[in-house]
Short mmCIF file of C-alpha atoms and ligand atoms in Angstrom, two decimals:
data_model
loop_
_atom_site.label_atom_id
_atom_site.label_comp_id
_atom_site.label_asym_id
_atom_site.label_seq_id
_atom_site.Cartn_x
_atom_site.Cartn_y
_atom_site.Cartn_z
CA MET V 165 -22.61 -3.47 22.85
CA LYS V 166 -22.68 -5.30 19.68
CA ARG V 167 -23.16 -3.30 16.73
CA ASP V 168 -24.67 -3.96 13.25
CA ILE V 169 -21.89 -3.27 10.65
CA ILE V 170 -18.76 -1.77 11.29
CA ILE V 171 -16.60 -0.32 8.18
CA ILE V 172 -12.83 0.01 8.99
CA GLY V 173 -11.76 3.14 6.78
CA GLY V 174 -13.91 6.03 5.95
CA GLY V 175 -12.38 6.85 2.31
CA ILE V 176 -14.73 7.04 -0.77
CA VAL V 177 -14.99 3.05 -0.59
CA GLY V 178 -15.83 3.16 2.96
CA LEU V 179 -18.46 6.13 2.63
CA THR V 180 -20.03 4.59 -0.33
CA CYS V 181 -20.51 1.25 1.31
CA ALA V 182 -21.91 3.17 4.07
CA TYR V 183 -24.24 4.99 2.00
CA PHE V 184 -25.85 1.86 0.28
CA LEU V 185 -26.12 -0.20 3.49
CA ASN V 186 -27.90 2.90 5.30
CA LYS V 187 -30.01 3.01 2.41
CA ALA V 188 -30.81 -0.67 2.87
CA GLY V 189 -31.92 0.11 6.25
CA ARG V 190 -28.57 -1.29 8.14
CA GLU V 191 -26.88 0.32 11.15
CA VAL V 192 -23.96 1.55 10.26
CA THR V 193 -20.68 2.50 12.17
CA ILE V 194 -17.57 4.05 10.17
CA ILE V 195 -14.09 3.76 12.26
CA ASP V 196 -11.21 5.74 10.78
CA GLU V 197 -7.66 6.70 12.25
CA GLY V 198 -7.73 10.10 10.90
CA ASN V 199 -10.70 12.60 11.05
CA ILE V 200 -11.54 11.86 7.28
CA THR V 201 -10.61 15.53 5.84
CA ASN V 202 -7.18 14.37 3.93
CA SER V 203 -6.91 10.55 2.77
CA THR V 204 -6.44 9.81 -0.76
CA SER V 205 -9.72 10.07 -1.50
CA PHE V 206 -9.27 14.04 -0.81
CA GLY V 207 -6.18 14.85 -2.80
CA ASN V 208 -6.93 13.14 -5.96
CA ALA V 209 -7.76 14.32 -9.62
CA GLY V 210 -11.50 13.76 -9.55
CA LEU V 211 -11.40 12.39 -12.79
CA LEU V 212 -14.46 9.72 -12.98
CA SER V 213 -12.74 8.19 -16.25
CA ALA V 214 -13.89 4.72 -16.94
CA PHE V 215 -14.38 5.27 -20.75
CA ASP V 216 -11.61 4.86 -23.52
CA LYS V 217 -8.91 4.85 -21.00
CA SER V 218 -6.53 1.66 -21.01
CA PRO V 219 -5.39 0.59 -17.27
CA LEU V 220 -2.15 1.46 -16.14
CA SER V 221 -0.45 -1.97 -17.32
CA TYR V 222 -1.37 -1.68 -21.21
CA PRO V 223 0.85 -3.25 -23.90
CA GLY V 224 3.99 -1.03 -24.14
CA VAL V 225 3.68 0.57 -20.65
CA VAL V 226 7.27 -0.48 -19.93
CA THR V 227 9.15 0.85 -23.42
CA ASN V 228 7.05 4.02 -23.06
CA THR V 229 7.94 4.59 -19.43
CA LEU V 230 11.79 4.04 -20.39
CA LYS V 231 11.69 6.58 -23.12
CA LEU V 232 9.99 9.14 -20.85
CA MET V 233 12.75 8.43 -18.17
CA LEU V 234 15.30 9.18 -20.64
CA LYS V 235 13.69 12.44 -21.25
CA ASN V 236 13.65 13.11 -17.75
CA GLN V 237 9.56 13.34 -18.02
CA SER V 238 8.62 9.98 -16.52
CA PRO V 239 5.97 10.07 -13.84
CA ALA V 240 6.74 6.54 -12.81
CA ILE V 241 9.67 5.90 -10.13
CA VAL V 242 10.58 2.71 -8.81
CA HIS V 243 12.16 3.13 -5.38
CA PRO V 244 14.80 0.40 -4.53
CA THR V 245 13.31 -1.28 -1.62
CA THR V 246 14.13 -4.52 0.31
CA ASP V 247 10.33 -5.46 0.26
CA LEU V 248 10.15 -8.54 -2.05
CA ASN V 249 6.45 -7.91 -2.49
CA VAL V 250 7.12 -4.86 -4.48
CA TYR V 251 9.02 -7.00 -7.13
CA LYS V 252 6.44 -9.92 -7.01
CA TRP V 253 3.96 -6.87 -7.74
CA LEU V 254 5.75 -5.33 -10.64
CA LEU V 255 6.27 -8.72 -12.00
CA LYS V 256 2.47 -9.13 -12.26
CA PHE V 257 2.00 -5.69 -13.49
CA ILE V 258 4.41 -6.62 -16.37
CA ILE V 259 2.65 -9.85 -17.05
CA ASN V 260 -0.74 -7.87 -17.24
CA ALA V 261 0.34 -5.29 -19.93
CA ASN V 262 -0.84 -7.57 -22.76
CA GLU V 263 -3.70 -6.91 -25.14
CA LYS V 264 -6.18 -9.52 -24.00
CA ARG V 265 -6.04 -8.44 -20.45
CA THR V 266 -6.16 -4.84 -21.59
CA ASN V 267 -9.26 -5.28 -23.55
CA LYS V 268 -11.01 -7.29 -20.60
CA THR V 269 -10.36 -4.71 -18.20
CA MET V 270 -11.39 -1.74 -20.54
CA MET V 271 -14.79 -3.98 -20.73
CA LEU V 272 -14.91 -3.92 -17.25
CA PHE V 273 -14.06 -0.20 -16.52
CA GLU V 274 -17.06 0.66 -18.95
CA LYS V 275 -19.47 -1.59 -17.02
CA TYR V 276 -18.94 -0.57 -13.53
CA GLY V 277 -18.20 3.11 -14.85
CA GLU V 278 -21.56 3.37 -16.33
CA ILE V 279 -22.80 1.98 -13.00
CA SER V 280 -21.20 4.17 -10.86
CA ASN V 281 -21.81 7.20 -13.06
CA ARG V 282 -25.57 6.45 -12.84
CA LEU V 283 -25.20 5.94 -8.83
CA TYR V 284 -23.46 9.40 -8.44
CA LYS V 285 -26.04 11.39 -10.26
CA LYS V 286 -28.75 9.37 -8.46
CA MET V 287 -27.05 10.10 -4.94
CA GLN V 288 -26.94 13.82 -5.43
CA LYS V 289 -30.34 13.94 -6.81
CA ASP V 290 -32.04 12.03 -4.16
CA ASP V 291 -29.99 13.33 -1.22
CA ASN V 292 -29.55 16.98 -2.56
CA LEU V 293 -25.93 16.49 -2.51
CA ASP V 294 -23.35 18.80 -4.31
CA PHE V 295 -20.20 17.00 -5.57
CA ASP V 296 -19.45 19.74 -8.05
CA PHE V 297 -20.04 17.01 -10.97
CA HIS V 298 -20.06 17.58 -14.37
CA HIS V 299 -20.63 14.94 -17.06
CA ASP V 300 -18.42 16.76 -19.86
CA GLY V 301 -15.88 14.28 -20.97
CA MET V 302 -11.98 14.13 -20.42
CA LEU V 303 -9.80 15.61 -22.86
CA SER V 304 -6.95 13.49 -23.70
CA ILE V 305 -3.79 15.59 -24.78
CA PHE V 306 -0.80 14.29 -26.55
CA THR V 307 2.40 15.56 -26.48
CA GLU V 308 4.34 13.06 -28.41
CA GLU V 309 3.68 12.46 -32.10
CA LYS V 310 3.67 8.58 -32.04
CA THR V 311 1.44 8.41 -29.36
CA TYR V 312 -1.00 10.62 -30.97
CA GLN V 313 -0.82 8.59 -34.44
CA GLU V 314 -1.31 5.25 -32.60
CA LYS V 315 -4.51 6.93 -30.66
CA LEU V 316 -5.82 8.17 -34.17
CA LYS V 317 -5.28 4.52 -36.05
CA LYS V 318 -7.51 3.04 -33.14
CA TYR V 319 -10.22 6.20 -33.29
CA ASN V 320 -10.21 5.79 -37.01
CA PHE V 321 -13.92 6.02 -37.20
CA VAL V 322 -16.79 8.30 -36.36
CA ASP V 323 -18.68 7.83 -33.29
CA GLU V 324 -20.19 11.52 -32.11
CA LYS V 325 -21.70 10.16 -29.07
CA ARG V 326 -18.16 8.56 -27.60
CA PHE V 327 -15.26 10.74 -28.88
CA LYS V 328 -14.06 13.95 -30.86
CA VAL V 329 -10.57 14.27 -32.65
CA LEU V 330 -10.14 17.83 -31.88
CA ASP V 331 -8.47 20.46 -34.38
CA LYS V 332 -6.00 22.98 -33.31
CA GLU V 333 -8.49 25.80 -32.58
CA GLU V 334 -10.88 23.55 -30.75
CA ILE V 335 -7.98 22.30 -28.30
CA ASN V 336 -7.12 25.74 -27.64
CA GLU V 337 -11.09 26.49 -26.64
CA TYR V 338 -10.74 23.48 -24.50
CA LEU V 339 -7.43 24.21 -23.22
CA PRO V 340 -6.32 27.82 -23.58
CA SER V 341 -2.94 27.34 -21.43
CA GLY V 342 -1.92 24.85 -24.12
CA THR V 343 0.93 25.75 -26.36
CA ASP V 344 1.87 24.79 -30.09
CA LYS V 345 4.19 22.04 -28.69
CA ILE V 346 0.66 20.04 -28.20
CA LYS V 347 0.48 17.17 -31.03
CA GLY V 348 -3.31 16.71 -30.76
CA GLY V 349 -6.22 15.95 -28.69
CA ILE V 350 -9.22 13.93 -28.17
CA LEU V 351 -12.26 14.46 -26.29
CA PHE V 352 -13.57 11.37 -24.82
CA LYS V 353 -17.45 12.17 -23.88
CA ARG V 354 -18.54 9.95 -21.84
CA ASN V 355 -16.37 10.49 -18.96
CA ALA V 356 -17.12 12.68 -15.91
CA ARG V 357 -15.40 14.66 -13.16
CA PHE V 358 -15.84 16.11 -9.81
CA ASP V 359 -14.28 17.66 -6.99
CA PRO V 360 -13.27 14.82 -4.41
CA LYS V 361 -12.81 17.07 -1.65
CA ARG V 362 -16.40 18.51 -1.99
CA ALA V 363 -17.74 14.89 -2.65
CA MET V 364 -16.25 13.61 0.37
CA SER V 365 -17.28 16.13 2.51
CA GLU V 366 -21.03 16.24 1.56
CA LEU V 367 -21.11 12.45 1.80
CA LYS V 368 -20.17 12.30 5.32
CA ARG V 369 -22.22 15.21 5.98
CA HIS V 370 -25.19 13.46 4.68
CA LEU V 371 -24.25 9.96 6.47
CA GLU V 372 -23.94 11.89 9.89
CA GLN V 373 -27.65 13.26 9.09
CA ALA V 374 -29.03 9.67 8.02
CA GLY V 375 -27.50 8.26 11.30
CA VAL V 376 -24.48 6.79 10.59
CA GLU V 377 -22.07 6.54 13.44
CA PHE V 378 -18.46 8.21 12.95
CA ILE V 379 -15.67 7.08 15.36
CA LEU V 380 -12.74 9.01 14.32
CA ASN V 381 -9.03 9.37 15.23
CA GLU V 382 -9.40 5.51 16.20
CA LYS V 383 -6.65 3.37 14.71
CA ILE V 384 -7.74 -0.45 14.54
CA ASP V 385 -4.76 -2.25 14.94
CA ASN V 386 -5.69 -5.84 15.95
CA ILE V 387 -8.67 -8.44 15.27
CA SER V 388 -9.78 -11.28 17.35
CA PHE V 389 -11.28 -14.30 15.54
CA LYS V 390 -13.62 -17.19 17.18
CA ASP V 391 -15.45 -20.06 15.66
CA SER V 392 -14.50 -18.80 12.06
CA LYS V 393 -15.94 -15.07 12.68
CA VAL V 394 -14.42 -11.73 13.61
CA SER V 395 -15.45 -11.58 17.24
CA TYR V 396 -13.65 -8.17 18.23
CA ILE V 397 -11.53 -5.43 16.50
CA HIS V 398 -9.21 -3.56 18.84
CA SER V 399 -8.10 0.02 18.77
CA LYS V 400 -4.82 1.52 19.46
CA ASN V 401 -6.51 3.56 22.10
CA GLY V 402 -7.68 0.30 24.05
CA GLU V 403 -11.05 0.18 22.75
CA PHE V 404 -12.72 -3.03 21.55
CA TYR V 405 -15.67 -3.27 18.92
CA GLU V 406 -17.86 -6.07 18.32
CA ALA V 407 -20.45 -6.16 15.49
CA GLU V 408 -22.39 -8.63 13.12
CA HIS V 409 -20.29 -7.79 10.23
CA PHE V 410 -17.14 -6.11 9.44
CA ILE V 411 -15.90 -4.48 6.04
CA MET V 412 -12.20 -3.59 5.47
CA SER V 413 -11.80 -0.61 3.30
CA THR V 414 -8.56 0.67 4.93
CA GLY V 415 -7.09 2.01 1.24
CA TYR V 416 -3.32 1.39 0.74
CA GLN V 417 -2.75 -0.05 4.29
CA THR V 418 -2.55 -3.82 4.83
CA LEU V 419 -1.94 -3.98 8.55
CA LEU V 420 -5.26 -5.50 9.05
CA ALA V 421 -5.24 -7.97 6.12
CA ASP V 422 -1.75 -8.85 7.16
CA ILE V 423 -3.15 -10.03 10.68
CA ARG V 424 -6.02 -11.92 8.93
CA LYS V 425 -3.25 -13.57 6.99
CA LYS V 426 -4.98 -12.54 3.69
CA PRO V 427 -2.17 -11.50 1.04
CA LEU V 428 -3.30 -8.92 -0.97
CA MET V 429 -1.69 -8.32 -4.32
CA MET V 430 -1.31 -4.48 -4.23
CA THR V 431 1.30 -1.95 -3.38
CA PRO V 432 1.13 1.54 -2.38
CA ALA V 433 2.05 4.05 -5.52
CA LYS V 434 2.54 7.62 -4.04
CA GLY V 435 1.25 10.24 -6.05
CA TYR V 436 0.97 14.35 -5.53
CA SER V 437 -1.56 16.98 -6.35
CA ILE V 438 -1.32 20.90 -6.41
CA THR V 439 -4.40 22.84 -6.02
CA PHE V 440 -4.10 26.58 -7.05
CA ASN V 441 -6.15 29.27 -8.63
CA MET V 442 -5.20 30.79 -11.86
CA PRO V 443 -6.36 33.31 -14.52
CA GLU V 444 -9.68 32.67 -15.37
CA GLU V 445 -9.33 32.86 -19.32
CA LEU V 446 -6.51 29.93 -19.13
CA LYS V 447 -8.41 27.36 -17.29
CA PRO V 448 -9.44 24.30 -18.77
CA LYS V 449 -13.12 23.94 -19.92
CA VAL V 450 -12.82 20.16 -18.78
CA SER V 451 -10.59 17.74 -17.01
CA THR V 452 -7.45 17.13 -19.11
CA LEU V 453 -5.22 14.28 -19.17
CA PHE V 454 -1.56 14.84 -20.78
CA ASN V 455 -1.42 11.25 -21.60
CA ASP V 456 2.25 11.12 -22.41
CA LEU V 457 3.05 12.87 -19.22
CA PHE V 458 0.55 11.40 -16.78
CA ILE V 459 -0.44 14.52 -15.57
CA VAL V 460 -4.27 15.58 -14.90
CA MET V 461 -5.40 19.17 -14.75
CA THR V 462 -8.86 19.30 -13.48
CA PRO V 463 -11.10 22.73 -13.35
CA ARG V 464 -13.37 22.88 -10.33
CA ARG V 465 -15.74 25.55 -9.00
CA ASP V 466 -13.06 27.31 -6.81
CA ASN V 467 -10.05 26.34 -7.99
CA VAL V 468 -7.83 23.86 -10.38
CA ARG V 469 -6.09 20.99 -9.39
CA LEU V 470 -3.09 19.08 -11.14
CA THR V 471 -2.15 15.66 -10.13
CA SER V 472 0.75 13.53 -10.99
CA LYS V 473 3.51 10.69 -10.31
CA LEU V 474 3.29 7.14 -9.57
CA GLU V 475 6.18 6.13 -7.17
CA ILE V 476 6.46 2.57 -6.27
CA GLY V 477 8.42 1.18 -2.91
CA SER V 478 8.27 4.77 -1.22
CA GLU V 479 7.13 4.81 2.14
CA ASN V 480 7.77 8.47 2.89
CA PRO V 481 4.38 10.08 3.07
CA ASN V 482 5.35 13.68 2.95
CA VAL V 483 5.40 16.09 0.20
CA VAL V 484 8.75 15.93 -1.63
CA LYS V 485 9.48 19.56 -3.20
CA LYS V 486 11.61 18.18 -6.21
CA GLN V 487 8.48 15.86 -7.16
CA ILE V 488 6.17 19.04 -7.08
CA GLU V 489 8.98 21.25 -9.38
CA SER V 490 9.33 18.10 -11.49
CA ILE V 491 5.65 18.22 -12.12
CA LYS V 492 5.61 21.98 -12.71
CA LYS V 493 8.39 21.53 -15.10
CA ASN V 494 6.82 18.92 -17.11
CA PHE V 495 3.21 20.85 -17.06
CA PHE V 496 4.78 24.07 -18.39
CA GLU V 497 7.06 22.44 -21.15
CA TYR V 498 3.42 22.45 -22.91
CA ASN V 499 1.53 25.14 -21.06
CA LYS V 500 1.73 29.00 -21.30
CA GLU V 501 3.35 30.48 -18.23
CA PHE V 502 1.01 31.64 -15.47
CA GLU V 503 1.19 32.10 -11.96
CA MET V 504 -0.33 29.39 -9.65
CA ILE V 505 -1.88 31.21 -6.73
CA ASN V 506 -2.82 30.07 -3.16
CA GLU V 507 -0.80 26.88 -4.11
CA GLU V 508 -1.74 23.70 -1.64
CA PHE V 509 0.43 20.60 -2.30
CA TRP V 510 -0.45 17.18 -1.22
CA SER V 511 1.02 13.51 -1.53
CA GLY V 512 -0.93 10.17 -0.87
CA PHE V 513 -0.75 6.60 -1.60
CA ARG V 514 -3.04 4.74 -4.02
CA PRO V 515 -3.98 1.10 -3.11
CA LEU V 516 -2.45 -0.11 -6.58
CA THR V 517 -3.31 -3.92 -7.81
CA PRO V 518 -1.30 -4.92 -10.90
CA ASN V 519 -4.22 -5.10 -13.37
CA ASP V 520 -6.32 -2.11 -11.83
CA ILE V 521 -9.09 -4.57 -10.73
CA PRO V 522 -10.24 -4.18 -7.03
CA LEU V 523 -10.09 -6.58 -4.46
CA ILE V 524 -13.48 -6.96 -3.44
CA GLY V 525 -15.55 -9.69 -1.76
CA ARG V 526 -16.17 -11.95 1.49
CA ASP V 527 -13.28 -13.54 3.32
CA ASP V 528 -13.01 -17.42 2.52
CA GLU V 529 -13.06 -18.38 6.10
CA ILE V 530 -14.32 -15.71 8.27
CA LYS V 531 -18.15 -15.54 7.78
CA ASN V 532 -18.61 -11.92 9.01
CA LEU V 533 -15.63 -10.20 7.09
CA THR V 534 -15.87 -8.59 3.87
CA TYR V 535 -12.83 -6.67 1.82
CA ALA V 536 -13.41 -3.39 -0.07
CA MET V 537 -9.75 -2.85 -1.12
CA GLY V 538 -7.60 -2.33 -4.06
CA LEU V 539 -9.27 0.48 -5.58
CA GLY V 540 -5.81 2.05 -6.81
CA TRP V 541 -6.00 3.93 -9.82
CA LEU V 542 -9.68 4.86 -10.49
CA GLY V 543 -11.10 4.34 -6.77
CA MET V 544 -13.27 7.55 -7.30
CA THR V 545 -14.63 6.36 -10.52
CA PHE V 546 -15.88 2.99 -9.45
CA ALA V 547 -16.59 3.46 -5.47
CA PRO V 548 -20.25 3.68 -5.95
CA ALA V 549 -20.43 0.48 -8.15
CA VAL V 550 -18.44 -1.41 -5.25
CA GLY V 551 -20.57 0.09 -2.46
CA LYS V 552 -23.44 -1.36 -4.30
CA ILE V 553 -21.89 -4.51 -4.67
CA ILE V 554 -20.71 -5.15 -1.27
CA THR V 555 -24.05 -3.94 0.04
CA GLU V 556 -25.89 -6.39 -1.68
CA LEU V 557 -23.45 -9.49 -0.46
CA ILE V 558 -24.17 -8.31 2.94
CA VAL V 559 -27.87 -7.69 2.85
CA LYS V 560 -28.54 -10.64 0.78
CA ASP V 561 -25.88 -12.75 2.60
CA LYS V 562 -24.59 -13.94 -0.88
CA SER V 563 -21.53 -15.89 -1.09
CA ASN V 564 -18.85 -14.47 -3.53
CA ALA V 565 -19.63 -17.41 -6.07
CA LYS V 566 -22.94 -16.05 -6.24
CA SER V 567 -22.67 -12.64 -6.92
CA ASP V 568 -21.57 -12.15 -11.03
CA ASP V 569 -20.21 -8.93 -10.08
CA ILE V 570 -17.75 -10.37 -7.60
CA LEU V 571 -16.83 -12.83 -10.07
CA LEU V 572 -16.37 -10.40 -12.69
CA PHE V 573 -14.78 -7.49 -11.07
CA SER V 574 -12.94 -8.87 -8.12
CA GLY V 575 -9.07 -9.26 -8.23
CA PHE V 576 -9.74 -12.25 -5.98
CA TYR V 577 -11.23 -13.98 -9.04
CA GLN V 578 -8.79 -12.67 -11.78
C1 FAD Y 1034 -2.27 11.70 -7.22
C2 FAD Y 1034 -3.89 10.63 -7.25
C3 FAD Y 1034 -4.61 10.95 -8.41
C4 FAD Y 1034 -5.67 10.17 -8.45
N1 FAD Y 1034 -6.78 10.51 -9.37
C5 FAD Y 1034 -7.98 9.89 -9.49
C6 FAD Y 1034 -8.72 9.92 -10.27
O1 FAD Y 1034 -8.85 11.07 -10.94
N2 FAD Y 1034 -10.02 9.31 -10.32
C7 FAD Y 1034 -10.09 8.28 -9.58
O2 FAD Y 1034 -11.00 7.56 -9.91
N3 FAD Y 1034 -9.40 8.00 -8.88
C8 FAD Y 1034 -8.07 8.38 -8.47
N4 FAD Y 1034 -7.01 8.13 -7.77
C9 FAD Y 1034 -7.35 7.08 -7.13
C10 FAD Y 1034 -8.29 7.29 -5.80
O3 FAD Y 1034 -7.82 8.59 -4.86
C11 FAD Y 1034 -8.34 6.23 -4.75
O4 FAD Y 1034 -8.53 5.04 -5.71
C12 FAD Y 1034 -9.26 6.24 -3.54
O5 FAD Y 1034 -9.06 7.56 -3.05
C13 FAD Y 1034 -9.11 5.11 -2.69
O6 FAD Y 1034 -10.08 5.15 -1.75
P1 FAD Y 1034 -10.12 4.22 -0.44
O7 FAD Y 1034 -11.21 4.65 0.24
O8 FAD Y 1034 -9.83 2.69 -0.72
O9 FAD Y 1034 -8.80 4.67 0.14
P2 FAD Y 1034 -8.47 5.91 1.27
O10 FAD Y 1034 -9.23 7.49 0.61
O11 FAD Y 1034 -6.90 6.15 1.45
O12 FAD Y 1034 -8.90 5.71 2.41
C14 FAD Y 1034 -8.80 4.64 3.54
C15 FAD Y 1034 -9.10 5.32 4.98
O13 FAD Y 1034 -8.77 4.24 5.64
C16 FAD Y 1034 -8.34 4.64 7.11
N5 FAD Y 1034 -7.68 3.45 7.77
C17 FAD Y 1034 -6.72 3.06 7.11
N6 FAD Y 1034 -6.07 1.94 8.26
C18 FAD Y 1034 -6.88 2.05 9.09
C19 FAD Y 1034 -6.94 1.27 10.37
N7 FAD Y 1034 -6.22 0.36 10.65
N8 FAD Y 1034 -7.90 1.86 11.38
C20 FAD Y 1034 -8.71 2.80 11.11
N9 FAD Y 1034 -8.88 3.50 9.92
C21 FAD Y 1034 -7.69 3.19 8.68
C22 FAD Y 1034 -7.36 5.97 6.37
O14 FAD Y 1034 -7.11 6.75 7.65
C23 FAD Y 1034 -8.39 6.40 5.22
O15 FAD Y 1034 -9.38 7.36 5.74
C24 FAD Y 1034 -6.11 9.14 -7.34
C25 FAD Y 1034 -4.79 8.87 -6.68
C26 FAD Y 1034 -4.05 9.57 -6.40
C27 FAD Y 1034 -2.76 9.39 -5.23
#
C-alpha cells in the first residue's frame, strides 16, 4: 500500500507539519519510535520567546560562560568526546557569536515568531484546542549587575508595547519568590508561553480525529532509494513503508540523515526540567528567564516547571541527580526557600544548530524527501511556521530556490 505523506518523528515539528498538510487535504501518516508522550517536545519550558531574545551564540557568550563556570553556576557543560563533529560544531558556534549574525538571527526570530504566535492562536480557535496558551510576555531577570546594566543600555528608550523595565516592587509582583539578590528585571511583552505537554496531547488528539494515521513504537532504521527517490523506509520490526513523499522530523537523532549521507550541522544538547507544585502565593505570574543562570520558570495551569542546562557531548539520556541538585542550588540562590511538591524530573536533547537556524527544506537530489530538522533551542516557538513552510513546499511542489522562507530561514542556506 502506497501512502501519500509519511512523517518520520512525531515531536512538535512532525505534528505541526501534519496539522497543515491535513488542512491542505493531504493524507498523512506519522511514524514514531515511541508513543508520543515524552520526547523533547514534552519536557521543555514552553516559552514562545522569539522577541527581544538573542540566540545562544551571542557576542560574549564564551567569556560569560567561563565566568559562570568559575562561579560554579554555568548551565553549559562540554563533555570530553571522541566525536570530531562536536568540535566542528563548537567552532561554528563560536564563529557565529558575532554582532552581525546575532542581529540577523534576531530579525528572523521576530519574523517567524510573529507568524507562529498567530498560527498557534488560530489553531486553538479553529479546532477548539487548549494549549494553556498565554500571550503575557517573558520576564527577564538579571542576577549579575554587569549584564543588567548592559541590557539597560540597549533598552534605553520607551516602547510600551514592546517592553517595560520593572522596579523592585513590580519584580516582586511578577516573581513573588525572588529575593533582594536580584539586580533587575525587564518584561518583554511580545513573548508568549504554553504548556508543551498539553499542546502536544491536544494536537495529537485533534490529528487522530482529523484522520491522520499514527504508527507508534515503530523505529525506522533504514531507507531504500531508487531513481532519485525514496522507494521505501524500513522499520526495526521488519515493516516496509512506501509513500509519495517523506518528511524527516526526527529531532536530535540523525540516523536516517546519516543513511542518506546528508550532513546536518547540529549536535544534541541535553537539558533538564523539574515540574512541581508550589505555594500559590509564590508562583510567578509569567514565564521567567533567569538570564545569567539560563534557568526558565514557567507557571502552568496545574503546576510550575523549571528548565535548565545545556550539555554538549553527552550521550547519557538519563536524569543525572547531580544536575538536578545544581539547578535547584542556582535557583534558590536568588529565590525564597519553598518545598517543591510532587516533583517530576525529565531530561532530553535539543537538536542544536550553531546559529539557532533550523535545517529545513527539500533534499537536493532525492525528490520526495524533505527535512524538518534542527529546531534546537526554540523549536516550540517556531514549529507552526515551519509546519506551514514545509506544507507549502510539498503541496505546491516548490523547489527550495523558489521558497523565500527556505532561503531566509533554513540553515542549509546560511
Ligand atoms: C530543557 C529544554 C527546554 C526547552 N525550552 C524551550 C522553550 O522554552 N521554547 C522553545 O521554543 N523550545 C524549547 N526547547 C526546545 C524544544 O523542546 C525543541 O526545539 C523541540 O522539542 C524539538 O522538536 P522536534 O519535533 O524537532 O523533536 P522531538 O520532540 O525530539 O521529536 C522527534 C521525534 O522523532 C522520533 N524519532 C526519532 N528518530 C526516529 C526514528 N528513526 N524512527 C521513528 N521515530 C523517530 C522521536 O521518538 C521523537 O518523538 C527546550 C528544550 C529543552 C531540552
